[in-house]
mmCIF file of N, CA and C in Angstrom:
data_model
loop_
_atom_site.group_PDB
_atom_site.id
_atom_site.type_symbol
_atom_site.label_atom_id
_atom_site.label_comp_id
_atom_site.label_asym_id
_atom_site.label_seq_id
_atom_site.Cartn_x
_atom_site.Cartn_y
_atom_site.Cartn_z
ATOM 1 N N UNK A 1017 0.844 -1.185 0.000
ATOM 2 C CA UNK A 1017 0.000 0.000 0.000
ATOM 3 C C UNK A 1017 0.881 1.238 0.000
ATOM 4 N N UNK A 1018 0.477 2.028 -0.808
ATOM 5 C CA UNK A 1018 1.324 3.226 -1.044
ATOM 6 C C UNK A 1018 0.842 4.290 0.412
ATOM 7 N N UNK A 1019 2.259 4.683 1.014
ATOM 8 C CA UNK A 1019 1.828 5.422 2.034
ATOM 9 C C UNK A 1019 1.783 7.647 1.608
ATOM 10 N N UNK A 1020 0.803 7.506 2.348
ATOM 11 C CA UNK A 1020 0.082 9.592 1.785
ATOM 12 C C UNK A 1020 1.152 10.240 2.738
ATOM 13 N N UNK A 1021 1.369 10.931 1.803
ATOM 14 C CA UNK A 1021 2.721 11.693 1.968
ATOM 15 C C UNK A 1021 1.869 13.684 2.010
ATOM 16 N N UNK A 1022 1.981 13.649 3.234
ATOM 17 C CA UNK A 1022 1.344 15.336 3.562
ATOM 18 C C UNK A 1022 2.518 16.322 2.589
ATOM 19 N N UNK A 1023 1.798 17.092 2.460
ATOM 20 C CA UNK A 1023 2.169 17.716 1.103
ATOM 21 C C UNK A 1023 2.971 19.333 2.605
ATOM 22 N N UNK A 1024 3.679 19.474 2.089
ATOM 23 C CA UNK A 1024 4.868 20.427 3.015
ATOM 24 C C UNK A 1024 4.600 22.142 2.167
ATOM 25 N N UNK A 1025 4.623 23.186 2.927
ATOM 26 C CA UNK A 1025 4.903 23.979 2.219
ATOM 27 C C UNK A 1025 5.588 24.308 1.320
ATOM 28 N N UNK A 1026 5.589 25.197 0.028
ATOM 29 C CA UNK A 1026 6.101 25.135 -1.038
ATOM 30 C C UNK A 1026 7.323 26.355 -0.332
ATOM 31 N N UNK A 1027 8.905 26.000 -0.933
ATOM 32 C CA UNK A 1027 10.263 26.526 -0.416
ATOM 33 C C UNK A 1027 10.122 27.479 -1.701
ATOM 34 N N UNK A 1028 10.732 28.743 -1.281
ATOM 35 C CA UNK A 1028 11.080 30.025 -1.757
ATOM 36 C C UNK A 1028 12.463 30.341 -1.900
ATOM 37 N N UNK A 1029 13.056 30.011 -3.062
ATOM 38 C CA UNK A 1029 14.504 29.644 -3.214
ATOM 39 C C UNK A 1029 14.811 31.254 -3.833
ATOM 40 N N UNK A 1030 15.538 32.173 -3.105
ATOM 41 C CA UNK A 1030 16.356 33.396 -3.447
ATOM 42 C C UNK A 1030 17.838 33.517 -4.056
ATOM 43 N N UNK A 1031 18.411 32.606 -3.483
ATOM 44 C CA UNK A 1031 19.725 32.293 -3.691
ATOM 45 C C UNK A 1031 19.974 32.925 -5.482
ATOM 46 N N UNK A 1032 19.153 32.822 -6.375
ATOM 47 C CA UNK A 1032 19.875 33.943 -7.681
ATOM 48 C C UNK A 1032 19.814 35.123 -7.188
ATOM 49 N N UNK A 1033 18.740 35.636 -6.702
ATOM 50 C CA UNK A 1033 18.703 37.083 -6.387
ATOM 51 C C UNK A 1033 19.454 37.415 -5.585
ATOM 52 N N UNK A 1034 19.275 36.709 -4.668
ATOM 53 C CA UNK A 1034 20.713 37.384 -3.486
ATOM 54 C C UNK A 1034 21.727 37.269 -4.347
ATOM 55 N N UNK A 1035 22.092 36.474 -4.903
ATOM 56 C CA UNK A 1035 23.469 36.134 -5.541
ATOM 57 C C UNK A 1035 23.612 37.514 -6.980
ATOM 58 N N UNK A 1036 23.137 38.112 -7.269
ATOM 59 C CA UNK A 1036 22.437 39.146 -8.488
ATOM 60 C C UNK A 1036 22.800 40.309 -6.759
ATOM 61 N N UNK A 1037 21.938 40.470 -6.279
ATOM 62 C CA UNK A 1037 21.689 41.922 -5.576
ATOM 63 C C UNK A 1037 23.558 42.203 -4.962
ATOM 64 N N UNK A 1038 24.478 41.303 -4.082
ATOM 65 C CA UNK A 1038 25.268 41.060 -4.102
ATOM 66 C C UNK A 1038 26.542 41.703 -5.124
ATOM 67 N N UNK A 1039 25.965 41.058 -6.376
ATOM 68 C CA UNK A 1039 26.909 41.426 -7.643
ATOM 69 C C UNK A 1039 26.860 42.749 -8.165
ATOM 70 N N UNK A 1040 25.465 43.136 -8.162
ATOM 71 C CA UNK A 1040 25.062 44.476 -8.258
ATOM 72 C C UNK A 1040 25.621 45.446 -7.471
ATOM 73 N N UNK A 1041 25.562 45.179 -6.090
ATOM 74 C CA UNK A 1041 26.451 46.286 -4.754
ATOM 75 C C UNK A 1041 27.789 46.719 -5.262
ATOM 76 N N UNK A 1042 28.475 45.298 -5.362
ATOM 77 C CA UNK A 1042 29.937 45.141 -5.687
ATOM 78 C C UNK A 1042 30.174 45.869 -6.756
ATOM 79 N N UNK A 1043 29.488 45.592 -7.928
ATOM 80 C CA UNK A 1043 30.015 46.681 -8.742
ATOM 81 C C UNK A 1043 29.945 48.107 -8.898
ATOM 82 N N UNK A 1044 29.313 48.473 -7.772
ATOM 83 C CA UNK A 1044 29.375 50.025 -7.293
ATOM 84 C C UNK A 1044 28.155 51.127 -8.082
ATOM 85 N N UNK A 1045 27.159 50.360 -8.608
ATOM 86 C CA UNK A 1045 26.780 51.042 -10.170
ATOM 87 C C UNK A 1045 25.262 51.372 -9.356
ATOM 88 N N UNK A 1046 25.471 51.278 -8.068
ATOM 89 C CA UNK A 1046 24.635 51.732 -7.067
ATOM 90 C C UNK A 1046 23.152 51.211 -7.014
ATOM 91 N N UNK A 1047 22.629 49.723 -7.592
ATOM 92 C CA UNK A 1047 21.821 49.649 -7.871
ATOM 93 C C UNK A 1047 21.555 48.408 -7.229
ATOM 94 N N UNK A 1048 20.822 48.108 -6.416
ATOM 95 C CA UNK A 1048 20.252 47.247 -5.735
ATOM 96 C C UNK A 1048 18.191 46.381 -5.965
ATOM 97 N N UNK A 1049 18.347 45.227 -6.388
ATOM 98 C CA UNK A 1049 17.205 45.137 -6.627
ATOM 99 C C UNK A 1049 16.222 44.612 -5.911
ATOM 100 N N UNK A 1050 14.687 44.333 -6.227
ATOM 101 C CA UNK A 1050 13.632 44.272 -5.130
ATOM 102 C C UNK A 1050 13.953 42.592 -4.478
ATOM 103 N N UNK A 1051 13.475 42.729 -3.219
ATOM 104 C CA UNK A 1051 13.445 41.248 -2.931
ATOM 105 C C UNK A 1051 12.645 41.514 -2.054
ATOM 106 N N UNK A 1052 11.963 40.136 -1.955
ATOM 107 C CA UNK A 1052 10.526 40.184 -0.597
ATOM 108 C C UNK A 1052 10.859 40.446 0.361
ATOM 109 N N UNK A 1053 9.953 40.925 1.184
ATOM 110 C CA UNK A 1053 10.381 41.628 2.643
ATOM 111 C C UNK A 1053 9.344 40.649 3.699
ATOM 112 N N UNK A 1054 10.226 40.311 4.652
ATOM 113 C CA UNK A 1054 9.726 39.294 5.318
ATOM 114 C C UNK A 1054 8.524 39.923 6.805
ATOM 115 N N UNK A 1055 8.961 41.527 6.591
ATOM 116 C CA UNK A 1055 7.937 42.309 7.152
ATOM 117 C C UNK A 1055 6.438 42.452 6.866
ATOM 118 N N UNK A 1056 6.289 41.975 5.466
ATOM 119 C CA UNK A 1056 4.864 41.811 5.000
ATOM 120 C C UNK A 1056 4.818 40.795 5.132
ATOM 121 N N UNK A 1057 5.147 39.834 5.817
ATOM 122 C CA UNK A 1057 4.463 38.201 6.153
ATOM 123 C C UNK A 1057 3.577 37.756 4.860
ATOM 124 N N UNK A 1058 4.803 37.625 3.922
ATOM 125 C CA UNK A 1058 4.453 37.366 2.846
ATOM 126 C C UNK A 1058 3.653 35.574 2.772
ATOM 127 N N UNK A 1059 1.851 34.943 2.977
ATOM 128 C CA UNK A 1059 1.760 33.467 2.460
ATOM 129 C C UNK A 1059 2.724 33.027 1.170
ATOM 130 N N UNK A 1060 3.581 31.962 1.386
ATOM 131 C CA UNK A 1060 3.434 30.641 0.892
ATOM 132 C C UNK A 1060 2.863 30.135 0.346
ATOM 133 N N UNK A 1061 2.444 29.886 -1.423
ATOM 134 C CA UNK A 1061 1.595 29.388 -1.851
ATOM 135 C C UNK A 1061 0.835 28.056 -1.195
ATOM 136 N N UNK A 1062 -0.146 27.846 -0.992
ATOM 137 C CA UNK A 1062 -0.646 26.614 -0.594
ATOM 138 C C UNK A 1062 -0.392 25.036 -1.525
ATOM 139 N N UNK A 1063 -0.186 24.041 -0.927
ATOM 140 C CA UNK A 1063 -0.140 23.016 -1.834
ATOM 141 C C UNK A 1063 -1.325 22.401 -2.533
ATOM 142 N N UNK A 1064 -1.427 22.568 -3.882
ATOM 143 C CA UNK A 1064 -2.988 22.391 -4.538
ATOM 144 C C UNK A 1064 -3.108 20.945 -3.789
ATOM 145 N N UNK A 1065 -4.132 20.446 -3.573
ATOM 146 C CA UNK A 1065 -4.499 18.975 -3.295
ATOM 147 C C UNK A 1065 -4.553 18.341 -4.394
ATOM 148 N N UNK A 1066 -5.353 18.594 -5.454
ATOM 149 C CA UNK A 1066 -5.174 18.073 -6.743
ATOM 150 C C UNK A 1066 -3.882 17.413 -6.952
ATOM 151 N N UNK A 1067 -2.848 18.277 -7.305
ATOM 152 C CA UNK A 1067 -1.641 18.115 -7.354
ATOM 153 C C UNK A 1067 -0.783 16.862 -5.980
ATOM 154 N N UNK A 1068 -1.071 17.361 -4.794
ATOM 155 C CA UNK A 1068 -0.464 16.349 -4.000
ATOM 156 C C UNK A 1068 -1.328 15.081 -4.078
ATOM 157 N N UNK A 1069 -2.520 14.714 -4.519
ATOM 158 C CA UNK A 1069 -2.920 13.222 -4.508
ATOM 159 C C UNK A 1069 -2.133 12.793 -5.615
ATOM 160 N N UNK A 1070 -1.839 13.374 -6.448
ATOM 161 C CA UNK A 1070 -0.964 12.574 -8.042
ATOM 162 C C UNK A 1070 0.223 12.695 -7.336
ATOM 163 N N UNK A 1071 0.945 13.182 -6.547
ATOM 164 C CA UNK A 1071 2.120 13.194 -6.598
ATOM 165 C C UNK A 1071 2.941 14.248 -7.372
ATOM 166 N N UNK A 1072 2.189 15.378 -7.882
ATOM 167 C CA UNK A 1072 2.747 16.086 -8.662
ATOM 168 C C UNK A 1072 4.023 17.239 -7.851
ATOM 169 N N UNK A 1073 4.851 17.014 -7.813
ATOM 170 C CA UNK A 1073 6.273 17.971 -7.410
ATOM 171 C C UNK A 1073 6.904 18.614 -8.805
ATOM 172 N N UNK A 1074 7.684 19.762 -8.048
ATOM 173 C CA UNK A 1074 8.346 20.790 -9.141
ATOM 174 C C UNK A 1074 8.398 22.270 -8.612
ATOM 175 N N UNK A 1075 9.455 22.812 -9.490
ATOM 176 C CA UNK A 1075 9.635 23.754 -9.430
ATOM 177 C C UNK A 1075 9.289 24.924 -10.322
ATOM 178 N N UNK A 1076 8.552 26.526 -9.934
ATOM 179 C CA UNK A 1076 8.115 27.252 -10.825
ATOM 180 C C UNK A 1076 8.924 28.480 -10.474
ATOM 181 N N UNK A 1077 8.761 28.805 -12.253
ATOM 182 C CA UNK A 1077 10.146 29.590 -12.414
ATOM 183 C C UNK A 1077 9.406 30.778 -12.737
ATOM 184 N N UNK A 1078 9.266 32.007 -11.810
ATOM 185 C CA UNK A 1078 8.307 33.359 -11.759
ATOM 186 C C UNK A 1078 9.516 34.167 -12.392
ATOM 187 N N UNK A 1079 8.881 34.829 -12.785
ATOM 188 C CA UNK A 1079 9.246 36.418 -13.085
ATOM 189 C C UNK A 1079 8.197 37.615 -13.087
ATOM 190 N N UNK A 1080 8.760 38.426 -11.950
ATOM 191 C CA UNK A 1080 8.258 39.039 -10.792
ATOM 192 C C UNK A 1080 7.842 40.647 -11.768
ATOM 193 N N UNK A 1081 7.198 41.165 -12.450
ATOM 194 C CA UNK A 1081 7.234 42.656 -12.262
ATOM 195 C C UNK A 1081 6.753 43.364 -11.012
ATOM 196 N N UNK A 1082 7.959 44.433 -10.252
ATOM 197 C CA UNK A 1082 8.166 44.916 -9.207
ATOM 198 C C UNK A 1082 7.647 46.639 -9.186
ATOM 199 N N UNK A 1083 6.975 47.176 -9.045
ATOM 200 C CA UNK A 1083 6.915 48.577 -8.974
ATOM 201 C C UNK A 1083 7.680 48.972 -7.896
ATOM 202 N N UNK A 1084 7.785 50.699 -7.937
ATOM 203 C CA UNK A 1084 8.847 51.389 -7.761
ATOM 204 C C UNK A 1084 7.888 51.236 -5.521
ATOM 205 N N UNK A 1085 7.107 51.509 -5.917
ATOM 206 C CA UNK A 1085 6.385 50.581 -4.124
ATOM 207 C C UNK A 1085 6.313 49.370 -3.674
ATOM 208 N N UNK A 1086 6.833 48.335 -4.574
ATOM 209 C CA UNK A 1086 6.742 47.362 -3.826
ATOM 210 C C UNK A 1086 6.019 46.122 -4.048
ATOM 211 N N UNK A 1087 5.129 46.571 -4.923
ATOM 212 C CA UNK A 1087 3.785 46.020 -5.545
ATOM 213 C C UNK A 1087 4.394 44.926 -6.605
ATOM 214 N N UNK A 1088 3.649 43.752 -6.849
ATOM 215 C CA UNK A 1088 3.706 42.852 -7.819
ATOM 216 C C UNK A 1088 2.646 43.063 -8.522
ATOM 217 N N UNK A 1089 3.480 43.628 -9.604
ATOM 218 C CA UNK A 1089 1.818 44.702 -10.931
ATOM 219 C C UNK A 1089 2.395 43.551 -11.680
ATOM 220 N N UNK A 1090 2.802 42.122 -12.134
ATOM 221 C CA UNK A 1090 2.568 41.593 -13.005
ATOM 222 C C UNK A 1090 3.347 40.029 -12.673
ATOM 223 N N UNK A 1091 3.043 38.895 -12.513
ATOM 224 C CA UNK A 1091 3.782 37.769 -12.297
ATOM 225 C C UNK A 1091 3.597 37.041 -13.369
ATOM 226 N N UNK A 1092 4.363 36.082 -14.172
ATOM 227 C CA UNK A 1092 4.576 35.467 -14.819
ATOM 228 C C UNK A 1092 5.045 34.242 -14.751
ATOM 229 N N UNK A 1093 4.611 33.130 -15.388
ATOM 230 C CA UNK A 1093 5.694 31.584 -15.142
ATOM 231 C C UNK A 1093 6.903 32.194 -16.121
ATOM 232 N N UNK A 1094 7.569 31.722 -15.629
ATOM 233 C CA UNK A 1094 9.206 31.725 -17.156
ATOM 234 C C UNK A 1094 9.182 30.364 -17.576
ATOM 235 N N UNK A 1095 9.296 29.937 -15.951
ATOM 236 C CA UNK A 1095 9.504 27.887 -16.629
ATOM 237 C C UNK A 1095 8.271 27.289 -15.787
ATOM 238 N N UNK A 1096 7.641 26.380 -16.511
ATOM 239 C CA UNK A 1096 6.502 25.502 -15.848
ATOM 240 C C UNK A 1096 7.164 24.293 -15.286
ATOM 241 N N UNK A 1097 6.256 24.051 -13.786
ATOM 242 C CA UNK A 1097 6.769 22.850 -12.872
ATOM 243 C C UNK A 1097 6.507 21.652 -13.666
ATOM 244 N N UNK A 1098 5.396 22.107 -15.018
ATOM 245 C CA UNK A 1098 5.126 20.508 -15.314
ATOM 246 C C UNK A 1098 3.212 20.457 -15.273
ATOM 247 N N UNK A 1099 2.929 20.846 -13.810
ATOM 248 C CA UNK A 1099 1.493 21.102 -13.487
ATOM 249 C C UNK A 1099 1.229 21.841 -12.830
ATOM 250 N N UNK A 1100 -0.108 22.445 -14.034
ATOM 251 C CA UNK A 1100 -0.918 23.528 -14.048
ATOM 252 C C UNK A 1100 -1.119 24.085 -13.009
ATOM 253 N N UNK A 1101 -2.024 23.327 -12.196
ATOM 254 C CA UNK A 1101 -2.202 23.561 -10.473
ATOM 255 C C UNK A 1101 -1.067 23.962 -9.609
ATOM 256 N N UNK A 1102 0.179 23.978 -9.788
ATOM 257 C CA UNK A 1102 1.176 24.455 -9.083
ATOM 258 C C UNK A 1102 1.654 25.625 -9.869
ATOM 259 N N UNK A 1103 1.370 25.916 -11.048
ATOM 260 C CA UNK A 1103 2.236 27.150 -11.349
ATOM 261 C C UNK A 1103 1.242 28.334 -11.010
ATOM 262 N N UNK A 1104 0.099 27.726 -11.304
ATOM 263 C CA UNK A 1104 -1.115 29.097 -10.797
ATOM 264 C C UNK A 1104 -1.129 28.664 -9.068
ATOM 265 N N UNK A 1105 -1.084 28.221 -8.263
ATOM 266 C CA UNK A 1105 -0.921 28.565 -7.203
ATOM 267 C C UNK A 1105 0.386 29.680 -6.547
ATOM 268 N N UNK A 1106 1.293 29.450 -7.188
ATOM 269 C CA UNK A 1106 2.590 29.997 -7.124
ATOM 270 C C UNK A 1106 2.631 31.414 -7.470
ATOM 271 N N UNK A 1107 1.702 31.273 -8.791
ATOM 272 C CA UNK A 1107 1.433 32.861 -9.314
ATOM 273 C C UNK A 1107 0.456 33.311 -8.916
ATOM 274 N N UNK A 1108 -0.579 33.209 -8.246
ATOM 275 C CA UNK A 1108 -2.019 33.730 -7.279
ATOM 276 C C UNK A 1108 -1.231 34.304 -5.953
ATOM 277 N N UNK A 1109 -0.447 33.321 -5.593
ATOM 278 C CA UNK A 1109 0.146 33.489 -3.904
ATOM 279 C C UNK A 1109 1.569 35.129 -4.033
ATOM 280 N N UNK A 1110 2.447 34.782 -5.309
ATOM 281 C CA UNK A 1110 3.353 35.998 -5.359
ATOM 282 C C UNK A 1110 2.765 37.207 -5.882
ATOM 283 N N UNK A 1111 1.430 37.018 -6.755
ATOM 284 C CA UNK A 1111 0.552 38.332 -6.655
ATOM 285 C C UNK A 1111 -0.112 39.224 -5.881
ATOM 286 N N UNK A 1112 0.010 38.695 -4.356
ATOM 287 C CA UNK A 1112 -0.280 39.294 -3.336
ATOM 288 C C UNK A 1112 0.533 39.869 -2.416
ATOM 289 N N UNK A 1113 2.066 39.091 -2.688
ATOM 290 C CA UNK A 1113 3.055 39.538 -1.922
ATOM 291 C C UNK A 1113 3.614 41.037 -2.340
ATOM 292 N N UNK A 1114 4.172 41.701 -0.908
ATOM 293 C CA UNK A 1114 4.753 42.995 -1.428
ATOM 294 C C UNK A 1114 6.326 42.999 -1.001
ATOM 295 N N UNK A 1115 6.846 43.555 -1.753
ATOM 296 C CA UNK A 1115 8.532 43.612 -1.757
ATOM 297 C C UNK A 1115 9.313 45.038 -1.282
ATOM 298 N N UNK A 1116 10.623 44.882 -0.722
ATOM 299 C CA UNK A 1116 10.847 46.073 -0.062
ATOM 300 C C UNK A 1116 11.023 46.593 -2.206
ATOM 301 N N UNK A 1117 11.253 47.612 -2.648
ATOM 302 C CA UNK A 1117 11.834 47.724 -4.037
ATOM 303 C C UNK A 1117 12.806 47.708 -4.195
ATOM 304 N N UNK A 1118 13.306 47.849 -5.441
ATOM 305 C CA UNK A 1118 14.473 47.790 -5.862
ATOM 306 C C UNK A 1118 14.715 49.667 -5.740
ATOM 307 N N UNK A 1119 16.328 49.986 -5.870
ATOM 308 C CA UNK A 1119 16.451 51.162 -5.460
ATOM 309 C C UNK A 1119 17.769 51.462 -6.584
ATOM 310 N N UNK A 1120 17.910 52.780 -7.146
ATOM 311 C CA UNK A 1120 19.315 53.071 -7.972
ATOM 312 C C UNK A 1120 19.529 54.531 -7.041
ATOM 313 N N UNK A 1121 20.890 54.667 -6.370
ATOM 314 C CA UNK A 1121 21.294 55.560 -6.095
ATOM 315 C C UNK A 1121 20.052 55.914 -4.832
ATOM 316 N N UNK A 1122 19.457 55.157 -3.845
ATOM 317 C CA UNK A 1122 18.516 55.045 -3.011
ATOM 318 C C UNK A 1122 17.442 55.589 -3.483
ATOM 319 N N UNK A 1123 16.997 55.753 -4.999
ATOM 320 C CA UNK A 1123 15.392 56.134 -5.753
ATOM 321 C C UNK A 1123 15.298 54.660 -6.155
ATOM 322 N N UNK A 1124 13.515 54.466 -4.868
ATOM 323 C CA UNK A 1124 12.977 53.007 -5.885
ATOM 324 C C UNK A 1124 12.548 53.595 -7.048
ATOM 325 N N UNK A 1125 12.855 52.008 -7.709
ATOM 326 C CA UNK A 1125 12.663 51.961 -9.120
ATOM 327 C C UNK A 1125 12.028 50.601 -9.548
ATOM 328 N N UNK A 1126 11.191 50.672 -10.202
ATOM 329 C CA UNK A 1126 10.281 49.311 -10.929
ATOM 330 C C UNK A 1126 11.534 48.127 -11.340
ATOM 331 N N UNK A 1127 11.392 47.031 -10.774
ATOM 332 C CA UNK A 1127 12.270 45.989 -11.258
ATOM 333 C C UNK A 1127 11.628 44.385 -11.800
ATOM 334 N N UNK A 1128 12.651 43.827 -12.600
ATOM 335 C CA UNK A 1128 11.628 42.537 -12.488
ATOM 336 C C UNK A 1128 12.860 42.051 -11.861
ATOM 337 N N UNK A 1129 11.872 40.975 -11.394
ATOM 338 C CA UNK A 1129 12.542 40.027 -9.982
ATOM 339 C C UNK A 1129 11.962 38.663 -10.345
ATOM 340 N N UNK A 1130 13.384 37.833 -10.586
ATOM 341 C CA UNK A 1130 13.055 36.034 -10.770
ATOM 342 C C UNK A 1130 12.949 35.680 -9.283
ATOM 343 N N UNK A 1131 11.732 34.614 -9.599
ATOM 344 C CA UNK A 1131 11.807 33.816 -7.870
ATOM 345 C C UNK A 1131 11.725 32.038 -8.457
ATOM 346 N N UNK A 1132 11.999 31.654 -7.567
ATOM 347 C CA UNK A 1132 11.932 29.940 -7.697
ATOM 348 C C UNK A 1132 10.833 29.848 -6.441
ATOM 349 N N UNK A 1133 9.827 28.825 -6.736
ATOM 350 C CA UNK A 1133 8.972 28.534 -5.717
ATOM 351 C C UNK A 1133 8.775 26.936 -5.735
ATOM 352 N N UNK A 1134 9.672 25.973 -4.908
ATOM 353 C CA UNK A 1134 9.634 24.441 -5.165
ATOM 354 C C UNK A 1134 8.718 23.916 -3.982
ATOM 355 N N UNK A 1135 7.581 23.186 -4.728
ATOM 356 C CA UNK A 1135 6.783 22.245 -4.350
ATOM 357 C C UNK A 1135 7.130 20.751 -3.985
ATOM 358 N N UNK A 1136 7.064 20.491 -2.995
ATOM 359 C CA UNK A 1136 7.950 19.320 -2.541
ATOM 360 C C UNK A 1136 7.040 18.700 -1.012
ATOM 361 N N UNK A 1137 6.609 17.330 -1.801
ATOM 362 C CA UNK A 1137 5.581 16.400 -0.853
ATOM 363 C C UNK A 1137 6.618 16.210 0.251
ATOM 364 N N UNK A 1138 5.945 16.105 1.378
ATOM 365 C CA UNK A 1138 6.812 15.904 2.333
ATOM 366 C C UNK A 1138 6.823 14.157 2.922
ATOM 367 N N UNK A 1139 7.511 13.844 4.154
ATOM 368 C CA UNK A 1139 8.114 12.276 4.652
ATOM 369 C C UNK A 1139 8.202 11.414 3.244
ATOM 370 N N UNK A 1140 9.539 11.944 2.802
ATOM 371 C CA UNK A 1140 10.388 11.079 1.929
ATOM 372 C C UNK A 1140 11.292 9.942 2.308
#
């Protein structure tokens, strides 16, 4: 008998962006870009059920339009997990989130911002 595996919150992988905002500092060109702010207690997309009875896991590859406030005025898949139900959960849930902005020379400024959002059943 196949044992039901509770479906875990979906992980919010930054590591390009930090790794990008980082590179950006360093090169002095004064421009720093948006990343979520953990002050807006940004939800976690929920795990579709649909999706966790199949077993469906993956990762969705957003691209974020950022206004110069903070706002997500536009989310996009770049790369699909595979299933439907997880990339529109992913993109419903980062359409609500708000971000500190991105800033040039400390004026926010509208940015787009890649996020990774991996869906991953949990007791493996």
């Amino acid at each position: 008998a196949a044992t039901a595996r509770a479906p875990s919150p979906p992980a919010v992988n930054l590591g390009d962006a930090e790794a990008a905002r980082d590179a950006l500092e360093v090169t002095g060109r004064g421009v720093v870009p948006a990343t979520p702010n953990s002050r807006f207690r940004n939800q976690p997309p929920g795990y579709p059920m649909a999706a966790a009875r199949i077993g469906a896991e993956g990762t969705v590859g957003l691209l974020v339009q950022v206004s110069a406030q903070g706002v997500a005025t536009d989310v996009a898949v770049a790369r699909s997990s595979g299933n439907d139900s997880l990339d529109r959960a992913a993109r419903d849930a980062v359409r609500r989130w708000r971000f500190t902005p991105a800033r040039i020379q400390g004026t926010p400024v509208p940015f787009e911002y890649p996020l990774d959002i991996n869906f991953i059943l949990g007791d493996r």
